[in-house]
Amino acid sequence: NAMLSPSSKTQLRTLKKEHDQLLALMPLASSRIQGEWTALEEKWQAYIGIIRSIAHDELLAHGNKEALLDSLSADLTARYQVMQRALH
């Protein structure tokens, strides 16, 4: 089975924590923020889908998927930070 790199595992734990914190705040958010959240949720689901694929060794281009994970992780991190600031 393919394994996630240590950095990808760390990214996943950090993003999951940030995701869950923001999810808990969404009922209090404005409709604009909720709309942005919907778009972020699509990226989150794509990110999780890639992780599941790697974990199940279903991908031949594992290295390319790790690079995609890094890119998605950076994007999600930046957007989650913007959303955190907007909600506080």
PDB file of N, CA and C in Angstrom:
ATOM      1  N   ASN A   1       0.825  -1.198   0.000  1.00  0.00           N
ATOM      2  CA  ASN A   1       0.000   0.000   0.000  1.00  0.00           C
ATOM      3  C   ASN A   1       0.864   1.255   0.000  1.00  0.00           C
ATOM      4  N   ALA A   2       0.400   2.230  -0.719  1.00  0.00           N
ATOM      5  CA  ALA A   2       1.090   3.513  -0.729  1.00  0.00           C
ATOM      6  C   ALA A   2       0.853   4.207   0.602  1.00  0.00           C
ATOM      7  N   MET A   3       1.847   4.928   1.007  1.00  0.00           N
ATOM      8  CA  MET A   3       1.739   5.642   2.274  1.00  0.00           C
ATOM      9  C   MET A   3       1.844   7.138   2.017  1.00  0.00           C
ATOM     10  N   LEU A   4       1.166   7.915   2.818  1.00  0.00           N
ATOM     11  CA  LEU A   4       1.321   9.365   2.760  1.00  0.00           C
ATOM     12  C   LEU A   4       2.661   9.730   3.375  1.00  0.00           C
ATOM     13  N   SER A   5       3.275  10.754   2.830  1.00  0.00           N
ATOM     14  CA  SER A   5       4.526  11.236   3.397  1.00  0.00           C
ATOM     15  C   SER A   5       4.240  11.849   4.768  1.00  0.00           C
ATOM     16  N   PRO A   6       5.266  11.934   5.609  1.00  0.00           N
ATOM     17  CA  PRO A   6       5.060  12.568   6.920  1.00  0.00           C
ATOM     18  C   PRO A   6       4.523  13.994   6.801  1.00  0.00           C
ATOM     19  N   SER A   7       5.009  14.749   5.818  1.00  0.00           N
ATOM     20  CA  SER A   7       4.515  16.121   5.677  1.00  0.00           C
ATOM     21  C   SER A   7       3.040  16.135   5.267  1.00  0.00           C
ATOM     22  N   SER A   8       2.631  15.187   4.421  1.00  0.00           N
ATOM     23  CA  SER A   8       1.214  15.120   4.032  1.00  0.00           C
ATOM     24  C   SER A   8       0.339  14.738   5.213  1.00  0.00           C
ATOM     25  N   LYS A   9       0.839  13.861   6.073  1.00  0.00           N
ATOM     26  CA  LYS A   9       0.079  13.477   7.268  1.00  0.00           C
ATOM     27  C   LYS A   9      -0.094  14.682   8.195  1.00  0.00           C
ATOM     28  N   THR A  10       0.977  15.457   8.352  1.00  0.00           N
ATOM     29  CA  THR A  10       0.912  16.651   9.190  1.00  0.00           C
ATOM     30  C   THR A  10      -0.064  17.662   8.601  1.00  0.00           C
ATOM     31  N   GLN A  11       0.018  17.855   7.284  1.00  0.00           N
ATOM     32  CA  GLN A  11      -0.900  18.772   6.608  1.00  0.00           C
ATOM     33  C   GLN A  11      -2.339  18.333   6.809  1.00  0.00           C
ATOM     34  N   LEU A  12      -2.591  17.052   6.682  1.00  0.00           N
ATOM     35  CA  LEU A  12      -3.946  16.530   6.851  1.00  0.00           C
ATOM     36  C   LEU A  12      -4.465  16.809   8.256  1.00  0.00           C
ATOM     37  N   ARG A  13      -3.664  16.533   9.273  1.00  0.00           N
ATOM     38  CA  ARG A  13      -4.099  16.771  10.657  1.00  0.00           C
ATOM     39  C   ARG A  13      -4.403  18.254  10.883  1.00  0.00           C
ATOM     40  N   THR A  14      -3.528  19.122  10.387  1.00  0.00           N
ATOM     41  CA  THR A  14      -3.717  20.568  10.560  1.00  0.00           C
ATOM     42  C   THR A  14      -4.963  21.044   9.835  1.00  0.00           C
ATOM     43  N   LEU A  15      -5.124  20.624   8.582  1.00  0.00           N
ATOM     44  CA  LEU A  15      -6.293  21.054   7.804  1.00  0.00           C
ATOM     45  C   LEU A  15      -7.584  20.512   8.394  1.00  0.00           C
ATOM     46  N   LYS A  16      -7.558  19.289   8.872  1.00  0.00           N
ATOM     47  CA  LYS A  16      -8.766  18.698   9.474  1.00  0.00           C
ATOM     48  C   LYS A  16      -9.188  19.512  10.687  1.00  0.00           C
ATOM     49  N   LYS A  17      -8.218  19.904  11.507  1.00  0.00           N
ATOM     50  CA  LYS A  17      -8.525  20.708  12.692  1.00  0.00           C
ATOM     51  C   LYS A  17      -9.114  22.053  12.282  1.00  0.00           C
ATOM     52  N   GLU A  18      -8.480  22.729  11.308  1.00  0.00           N
ATOM     53  CA  GLU A  18      -8.972  24.026  10.849  1.00  0.00           C
ATOM     54  C   GLU A  18     -10.357  23.883  10.213  1.00  0.00           C
ATOM     55  N   HIS A  19     -10.533  22.849   9.417  1.00  0.00           N
ATOM     56  CA  HIS A  19     -11.817  22.582   8.769  1.00  0.00           C
ATOM     57  C   HIS A  19     -12.918  22.424   9.806  1.00  0.00           C
ATOM     58  N   ASP A  20     -12.656  21.599  10.811  1.00  0.00           N
ATOM     59  CA  ASP A  20     -13.674  21.317  11.827  1.00  0.00           C
ATOM     60  C   ASP A  20     -14.012  22.559  12.656  1.00  0.00           C
ATOM     61  N   GLN A  21     -12.993  23.383  12.951  1.00  0.00           N
ATOM     62  CA  GLN A  21     -13.248  24.615  13.700  1.00  0.00           C
ATOM     63  C   GLN A  21     -14.139  25.562  12.894  1.00  0.00           C
ATOM     64  N   LEU A  22     -13.830  25.707  11.613  1.00  0.00           N
ATOM     65  CA  LEU A  22     -14.641  26.584  10.766  1.00  0.00           C
ATOM     66  C   LEU A  22     -16.043  26.025  10.567  1.00  0.00           C
ATOM     67  N   LEU A  23     -16.150  24.733  10.405  1.00  0.00           N
ATOM     68  CA  LEU A  23     -17.454  24.100  10.222  1.00  0.00           C
ATOM     69  C   LEU A  23     -18.368  24.413  11.401  1.00  0.00           C
ATOM     70  N   ALA A  24     -17.801  24.406  12.605  1.00  0.00           N
ATOM     71  CA  ALA A  24     -18.593  24.696  13.801  1.00  0.00           C
ATOM     72  C   ALA A  24     -19.094  26.141  13.818  1.00  0.00           C
ATOM     73  N   LEU A  25     -18.368  27.040  13.144  1.00  0.00           N
ATOM     74  CA  LEU A  25     -18.748  28.459  13.120  1.00  0.00           C
ATOM     75  C   LEU A  25     -19.709  28.811  11.984  1.00  0.00           C
ATOM     76  N   MET A  26     -19.880  27.933  11.029  1.00  0.00           N
ATOM     77  CA  MET A  26     -20.672  28.259   9.843  1.00  0.00           C
ATOM     78  C   MET A  26     -22.115  28.662  10.139  1.00  0.00           C
ATOM     79  N   PRO A  27     -22.792  28.083  11.133  1.00  0.00           N
ATOM     80  CA  PRO A  27     -24.167  28.532  11.395  1.00  0.00           C
ATOM     81  C   PRO A  27     -24.252  30.019  11.757  1.00  0.00           C
ATOM     82  N   LEU A  28     -23.161  30.594  12.244  1.00  0.00           N
ATOM     83  CA  LEU A  28     -23.144  31.999  12.645  1.00  0.00           C
ATOM     84  C   LEU A  28     -22.651  32.925  11.526  1.00  0.00           C
ATOM     85  N   ALA A  29     -22.198  32.350  10.434  1.00  0.00           N
ATOM     86  CA  ALA A  29     -21.563  33.128   9.370  1.00  0.00           C
ATOM     87  C   ALA A  29     -22.590  33.803   8.469  1.00  0.00           C
ATOM     88  N   SER A  30     -22.129  34.882   7.822  1.00  0.00           N
ATOM     89  CA  SER A  30     -22.977  35.582   6.851  1.00  0.00           C
ATOM     90  C   SER A  30     -23.178  34.697   5.622  1.00  0.00           C
ATOM     91  N   SER A  31     -24.145  35.060   4.815  1.00  0.00           N
ATOM     92  CA  SER A  31     -24.406  34.265   3.606  1.00  0.00           C
ATOM     93  C   SER A  31     -23.217  34.318   2.653  1.00  0.00           C
ATOM     94  N   ARG A  32     -22.494  35.436   2.614  1.00  0.00           N
ATOM     95  CA  ARG A  32     -21.307  35.527   1.748  1.00  0.00           C
ATOM     96  C   ARG A  32     -20.246  34.531   2.205  1.00  0.00           C
ATOM     97  N   ILE A  33     -19.999  34.497   3.509  1.00  0.00           N
ATOM     98  CA  ILE A  33     -19.012  33.557   4.060  1.00  0.00           C
ATOM     99  C   ILE A  33     -19.475  32.122   3.826  1.00  0.00           C
ATOM    100  N   GLN A  34     -20.760  31.858   4.002  1.00  0.00           N
ATOM    101  CA  GLN A  34     -21.263  30.501   3.772  1.00  0.00           C
ATOM    102  C   GLN A  34     -21.095  30.097   2.316  1.00  0.00           C
ATOM    103  N   GLY A  35     -21.260  31.052   1.401  1.00  0.00           N
ATOM    104  CA  GLY A  35     -21.034  30.759  -0.016  1.00  0.00           C
ATOM    105  C   GLY A  35     -19.581  30.408  -0.290  1.00  0.00           C
ATOM    106  N   GLU A  36     -18.667  31.152   0.340  1.00  0.00           N
ATOM    107  CA  GLU A  36     -17.241  30.844   0.195  1.00  0.00           C
ATOM    108  C   GLU A  36     -16.937  29.474   0.794  1.00  0.00           C
ATOM    109  N   TRP A  37     -17.596  29.167   1.903  1.00  0.00           N
ATOM    110  CA  TRP A  37     -17.397  27.871   2.555  1.00  0.00           C
ATOM    111  C   TRP A  37     -17.807  26.728   1.628  1.00  0.00           C
ATOM    112  N   THR A  38     -18.907  26.899   0.921  1.00  0.00           N
ATOM    113  CA  THR A  38     -19.360  25.861  -0.004  1.00  0.00           C
ATOM    114  C   THR A  38     -18.281  25.555  -1.038  1.00  0.00           C
ATOM    115  N   ALA A  39     -17.647  26.599  -1.567  1.00  0.00           N
ATOM    116  CA  ALA A  39     -16.569  26.394  -2.539  1.00  0.00           C
ATOM    117  C   ALA A  39     -15.367  25.702  -1.888  1.00  0.00           C
ATOM    118  N   LEU A  40     -15.060  26.084  -0.651  1.00  0.00           N
ATOM    119  CA  LEU A  40     -13.958  25.432   0.061  1.00  0.00           C
ATOM    120  C   LEU A  40     -14.262  23.970   0.349  1.00  0.00           C
ATOM    121  N   GLU A  41     -15.503  23.663   0.644  1.00  0.00           N
ATOM    122  CA  GLU A  41     -15.889  22.275   0.909  1.00  0.00           C
ATOM    123  C   GLU A  41     -15.632  21.393  -0.313  1.00  0.00           C
ATOM    124  N   GLU A  42     -15.840  21.935  -1.511  1.00  0.00           N
ATOM    125  CA  GLU A  42     -15.546  21.169  -2.730  1.00  0.00           C
ATOM    126  C   GLU A  42     -14.056  20.850  -2.802  1.00  0.00           C
ATOM    127  N   LYS A  43     -13.214  21.825  -2.479  1.00  0.00           N
ATOM    128  CA  LYS A  43     -11.765  21.578  -2.474  1.00  0.00           C
ATOM    129  C   LYS A  43     -11.393  20.582  -1.381  1.00  0.00           C
ATOM    130  N   TRP A  44     -12.021  20.709  -0.217  1.00  0.00           N
ATOM    131  CA  TRP A  44     -11.760  19.785   0.885  1.00  0.00           C
ATOM    132  C   TRP A  44     -12.101  18.353   0.461  1.00  0.00           C
ATOM    133  N   GLN A  45     -13.234  18.180  -0.177  1.00  0.00           N
ATOM    134  CA  GLN A  45     -13.633  16.844  -0.625  1.00  0.00           C
ATOM    135  C   GLN A  45     -12.659  16.295  -1.665  1.00  0.00           C
ATOM    136  N   ALA A  46     -12.165  17.154  -2.557  1.00  0.00           N
ATOM    137  CA  ALA A  46     -11.160  16.721  -3.536  1.00  0.00           C
ATOM    138  C   ALA A  46      -9.883  16.288  -2.817  1.00  0.00           C
ATOM    139  N   TYR A  47      -9.470  17.063  -1.832  1.00  0.00           N
ATOM    140  CA  TYR A  47      -8.277  16.759  -1.048  1.00  0.00           C
ATOM    141  C   TYR A  47      -8.417  15.398  -0.357  1.00  0.00           C
ATOM    142  N   ILE A  48      -9.548  15.205   0.305  1.00  0.00           N
ATOM    143  CA  ILE A  48      -9.795  13.937   0.999  1.00  0.00           C
ATOM    144  C   ILE A  48      -9.861  12.779  -0.002  1.00  0.00           C
ATOM    145  N   GLY A  49     -10.450  13.012  -1.157  1.00  0.00           N
ATOM    146  CA  GLY A  49     -10.517  11.978  -2.178  1.00  0.00           C
ATOM    147  C   GLY A  49      -9.137  11.531  -2.639  1.00  0.00           C
ATOM    148  N   ILE A  50      -8.232  12.480  -2.800  1.00  0.00           N
ATOM    149  CA  ILE A  50      -6.867  12.136  -3.203  1.00  0.00           C
ATOM    150  C   ILE A  50      -6.180  11.341  -2.104  1.00  0.00           C
ATOM    151  N   ILE A  51      -6.357  11.758  -0.869  1.00  0.00           N
ATOM    152  CA  ILE A  51      -5.751  11.028   0.251  1.00  0.00           C
ATOM    153  C   ILE A  51      -6.274   9.598   0.299  1.00  0.00           C
ATOM    154  N   ARG A  52      -7.561   9.438   0.118  1.00  0.00           N
ATOM    155  CA  ARG A  52      -8.134   8.083   0.131  1.00  0.00           C
ATOM    156  C   ARG A  52      -7.560   7.246  -1.002  1.00  0.00           C
ATOM    157  N   SER A  53      -7.392   7.849  -2.164  1.00  0.00           N
ATOM    158  CA  SER A  53      -6.835   7.120  -3.305  1.00  0.00           C
ATOM    159  C   SER A  53      -5.409   6.675  -3.029  1.00  0.00           C
ATOM    160  N   ILE A  54      -4.613   7.565  -2.457  1.00  0.00           N
ATOM    161  CA  ILE A  54      -3.233   7.209  -2.123  1.00  0.00           C
ATOM    162  C   ILE A  54      -3.230   6.114  -1.069  1.00  0.00           C
ATOM    163  N   ALA A  55      -4.068   6.266  -0.063  1.00  0.00           N
ATOM    164  CA  ALA A  55      -4.112   5.287   1.028  1.00  0.00           C
ATOM    165  C   ALA A  55      -4.505   3.905   0.525  1.00  0.00           C
ATOM    166  N   HIS A  56      -5.307   3.866  -0.514  1.00  0.00           N
ATOM    167  CA  HIS A  56      -5.743   2.585  -1.065  1.00  0.00           C
ATOM    168  C   HIS A  56      -4.901   2.145  -2.251  1.00  0.00           C
ATOM    169  N   ASP A  57      -3.815   2.897  -2.509  1.00  0.00           N
ATOM    170  CA  ASP A  57      -2.874   2.529  -3.562  1.00  0.00           C
ATOM    171  C   ASP A  57      -3.561   2.351  -4.906  1.00  0.00           C
ATOM    172  N   GLU A  58      -4.521   3.223  -5.211  1.00  0.00           N
ATOM    173  CA  GLU A  58      -5.254   3.123  -6.465  1.00  0.00           C
ATOM    174  C   GLU A  58      -4.640   3.974  -7.568  1.00  0.00           C
ATOM    175  N   LEU A  59      -3.617   4.744  -7.232  1.00  0.00           N
ATOM    176  CA  LEU A  59      -3.054   5.673  -8.203  1.00  0.00           C
ATOM    177  C   LEU A  59      -1.677   5.225  -8.648  1.00  0.00           C
ATOM    178  N   LEU A  60      -1.424   5.313  -9.932  1.00  0.00           N
ATOM    179  CA  LEU A  60      -0.108   4.973 -10.450  1.00  0.00           C
ATOM    180  C   LEU A  60       0.862   6.145 -10.287  1.00  0.00           C
ATOM    181  N   ALA A  61       0.369   7.341 -10.415  1.00  0.00           N
ATOM    182  CA  ALA A  61       1.216   8.526 -10.369  1.00  0.00           C
ATOM    183  C   ALA A  61       1.242   9.106  -8.954  1.00  0.00           C
ATOM    184  N   HIS A  62       1.645   8.299  -8.004  1.00  0.00           N
ATOM    185  CA  HIS A  62       1.640   8.688  -6.594  1.00  0.00           C
ATOM    186  C   HIS A  62       2.386   9.995  -6.363  1.00  0.00           C
ATOM    187  N   GLY A  63       3.572  10.152  -6.927  1.00  0.00           N
ATOM    188  CA  GLY A  63       4.360  11.367  -6.726  1.00  0.00           C
ATOM    189  C   GLY A  63       3.629  12.598  -7.206  1.00  0.00           C
ATOM    190  N   ASN A  64       2.977  12.509  -8.343  1.00  0.00           N
ATOM    191  CA  ASN A  64       2.208  13.642  -8.849  1.00  0.00           C
ATOM    192  C   ASN A  64       1.057  13.971  -7.914  1.00  0.00           C
ATOM    193  N   LYS A  65       0.464  12.980  -7.312  1.00  0.00           N
ATOM    194  CA  LYS A  65      -0.647  13.216  -6.391  1.00  0.00           C
ATOM    195  C   LYS A  65      -0.155  13.858  -5.109  1.00  0.00           C
ATOM    196  N   GLU A  66       1.047  13.506  -4.654  1.00  0.00           N
ATOM    197  CA  GLU A  66       1.608  14.168  -3.472  1.00  0.00           C
ATOM    198  C   GLU A  66       1.806  15.655  -3.766  1.00  0.00           C
ATOM    199  N   ALA A  67       2.270  15.991  -4.962  1.00  0.00           N
ATOM    200  CA  ALA A  67       2.447  17.398  -5.338  1.00  0.00           C
ATOM    201  C   ALA A  67       1.099  18.106  -5.371  1.00  0.00           C
ATOM    202  N   LEU A  68       0.076  17.422  -5.879  1.00  0.00           N
ATOM    203  CA  LEU A  68      -1.261  18.005  -5.906  1.00  0.00           C
ATOM    204  C   LEU A  68      -1.779  18.213  -4.484  1.00  0.00           C
ATOM    205  N   LEU A  69      -1.520  17.248  -3.610  1.00  0.00           N
ATOM    206  CA  LEU A  69      -1.911  17.407  -2.203  1.00  0.00           C
ATOM    207  C   LEU A  69      -1.247  18.634  -1.592  1.00  0.00           C
ATOM    208  N   ASP A  70       0.039  18.821  -1.867  1.00  0.00           N
ATOM    209  CA  ASP A  70       0.752  19.980  -1.334  1.00  0.00           C
ATOM    210  C   ASP A  70       0.115  21.271  -1.818  1.00  0.00           C
ATOM    211  N   SER A  71      -0.237  21.310  -3.088  1.00  0.00           N
ATOM    212  CA  SER A  71      -0.852  22.505  -3.665  1.00  0.00           C
ATOM    213  C   SER A  71      -2.229  22.766  -3.050  1.00  0.00           C
ATOM    214  N   LEU A  72      -3.060  21.734  -2.979  1.00  0.00           N
ATOM    215  CA  LEU A  72      -4.388  21.874  -2.380  1.00  0.00           C
ATOM    216  C   LEU A  72      -4.286  22.255  -0.905  1.00  0.00           C
ATOM    217  N   SER A  73      -3.340  21.662  -0.209  1.00  0.00           N
ATOM    218  CA  SER A  73      -3.154  21.963   1.201  1.00  0.00           C
ATOM    219  C   SER A  73      -2.797  23.431   1.405  1.00  0.00           C
ATOM    220  N   ALA A  74      -1.886  23.937   0.602  1.00  0.00           N
ATOM    221  CA  ALA A  74      -1.494  25.343   0.715  1.00  0.00           C
ATOM    222  C   ALA A  74      -2.677  26.253   0.427  1.00  0.00           C
ATOM    223  N   ASP A  75      -3.452  25.914  -0.585  1.00  0.00           N
ATOM    224  CA  ASP A  75      -4.619  26.727  -0.937  1.00  0.00           C
ATOM    225  C   ASP A  75      -5.658  26.699   0.179  1.00  0.00           C
ATOM    226  N   LEU A  76      -5.959  25.521   0.684  1.00  0.00           N
ATOM    227  CA  LEU A  76      -6.936  25.407   1.764  1.00  0.00           C
ATOM    228  C   LEU A  76      -6.464  26.150   3.016  1.00  0.00           C
ATOM    229  N   THR A  77      -5.196  26.015   3.358  1.00  0.00           N
ATOM    230  CA  THR A  77      -4.660  26.701   4.530  1.00  0.00           C
ATOM    231  C   THR A  77      -4.842  28.203   4.404  1.00  0.00           C
ATOM    232  N   ALA A  78      -4.467  28.747   3.256  1.00  0.00           N
ATOM    233  CA  ALA A  78      -4.585  30.193   3.040  1.00  0.00           C
ATOM    234  C   ALA A  78      -6.042  30.638   3.116  1.00  0.00           C
ATOM    235  N   ARG A  79      -6.933  29.902   2.486  1.00  0.00           N
ATOM    236  CA  ARG A  79      -8.344  30.278   2.479  1.00  0.00           C
ATOM    237  C   ARG A  79      -8.987  30.110   3.852  1.00  0.00           C
ATOM    238  N   TYR A  80      -8.593  29.076   4.586  1.00  0.00           N
ATOM    239  CA  TYR A  80      -9.118  28.891   5.943  1.00  0.00           C
ATOM    240  C   TYR A  80      -8.684  30.061   6.832  1.00  0.00           C
ATOM    241  N   GLN A  81      -7.447  30.521   6.668  1.00  0.00           N
ATOM    242  CA  GLN A  81      -6.975  31.653   7.466  1.00  0.00           C
ATOM    243  C   GLN A  81      -7.772  32.911   7.152  1.00  0.00           C
ATOM    244  N   VAL A  82      -8.054  33.153   5.878  1.00  0.00           N
ATOM    245  CA  VAL A  82      -8.866  34.307   5.490  1.00  0.00           C
ATOM    246  C   VAL A  82     -10.246  34.200   6.125  1.00  0.00           C
ATOM    247  N   MET A  83     -10.820  33.009   6.086  1.00  0.00           N
ATOM    248  CA  MET A  83     -12.158  32.815   6.630  1.00  0.00           C
ATOM    249  C   MET A  83     -12.151  32.985   8.146  1.00  0.00           C
ATOM    250  N   GLN A  84     -11.096  32.490   8.810  1.00  0.00           N
ATOM    251  CA  GLN A  84     -10.994  32.671  10.267  1.00  0.00           C
ATOM    252  C   GLN A  84     -11.006  34.156  10.614  1.00  0.00           C
ATOM    253  N   ARG A  85     -10.233  34.949   9.871  1.00  0.00           N
ATOM    254  CA  ARG A  85     -10.175  36.384  10.143  1.00  0.00           C
ATOM    255  C   ARG A  85     -11.543  37.025   9.889  1.00  0.00           C
ATOM    256  N   ALA A  86     -12.241  36.573   8.876  1.00  0.00           N
ATOM    257  CA  ALA A  86     -13.554  37.158   8.550  1.00  0.00           C
ATOM    258  C   ALA A  86     -14.588  36.831   9.617  1.00  0.00           C
ATOM    259  N   LEU A  87     -14.428  35.719  10.284  1.00  0.00           N
ATOM    260  CA  LEU A  87     -15.398  35.287  11.289  1.00  0.00           C
ATOM    261  C   LEU A  87     -15.094  35.821  12.686  1.00  0.00           C
ATOM    262  N   HIS A  88     -13.911  36.375  12.883  1.00  0.00           N
ATOM    263  CA  HIS A  88     -13.567  36.874  14.226  1.00  0.00           C
ATOM    264  C   HIS A  88     -13.468  38.359  14.252  1.00  0.00           C
TER     265      HIS A  88
END
